[in-house]
XYZ file of C-alpha atoms in Angstrom:
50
model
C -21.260 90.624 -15.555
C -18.344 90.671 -13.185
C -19.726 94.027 -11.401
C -22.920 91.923 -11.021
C -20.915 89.245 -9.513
C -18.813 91.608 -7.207
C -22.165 93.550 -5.558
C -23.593 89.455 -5.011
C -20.269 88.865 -3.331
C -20.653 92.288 -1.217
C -24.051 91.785 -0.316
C -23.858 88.488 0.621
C -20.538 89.305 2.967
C -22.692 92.298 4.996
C -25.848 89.819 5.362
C -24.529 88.965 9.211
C -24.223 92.539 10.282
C -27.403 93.627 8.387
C -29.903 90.771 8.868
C -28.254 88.361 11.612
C -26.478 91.199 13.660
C -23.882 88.686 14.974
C -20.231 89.370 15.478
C -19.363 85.990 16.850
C -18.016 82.655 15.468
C -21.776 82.055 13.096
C -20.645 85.111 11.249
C -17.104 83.094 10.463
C -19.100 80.397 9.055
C -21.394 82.117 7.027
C -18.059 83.898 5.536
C -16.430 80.448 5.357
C -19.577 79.501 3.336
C -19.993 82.471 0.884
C -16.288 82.283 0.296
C -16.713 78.603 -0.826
C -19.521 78.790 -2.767
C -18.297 81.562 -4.864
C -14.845 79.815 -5.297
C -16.732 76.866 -6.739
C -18.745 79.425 -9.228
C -15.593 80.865 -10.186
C -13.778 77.629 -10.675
C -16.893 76.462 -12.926
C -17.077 79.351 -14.895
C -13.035 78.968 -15.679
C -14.072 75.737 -17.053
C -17.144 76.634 -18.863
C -15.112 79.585 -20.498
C -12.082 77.533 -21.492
């Protein structure tokens, strides 16, 4: 499951020079936003497990 979870996180990090093609300041924010989302997965997942 965490390979799964590692090609999501991949994937979703290339989507702005694959599908938006942007190397400016939106690409930061979608990062900023990934990055979030999957530390809020992870963080509900340690709590779910434990």
């Amino acid at each position: 499951m965490r390979a799964v979870e590692f090609a999501a996180v991949i994937l979703a990090m290339l989507v702005p020079f694959v599908a938006i093609k942007s190397h400016d300041l939106a690409a930061y924010i979608y990062w900023t936003a990934v990055v979030s989302v999957y530390l809020a997965y992870i963080s509900y997942r340690r709590w779910e497990v434990e």
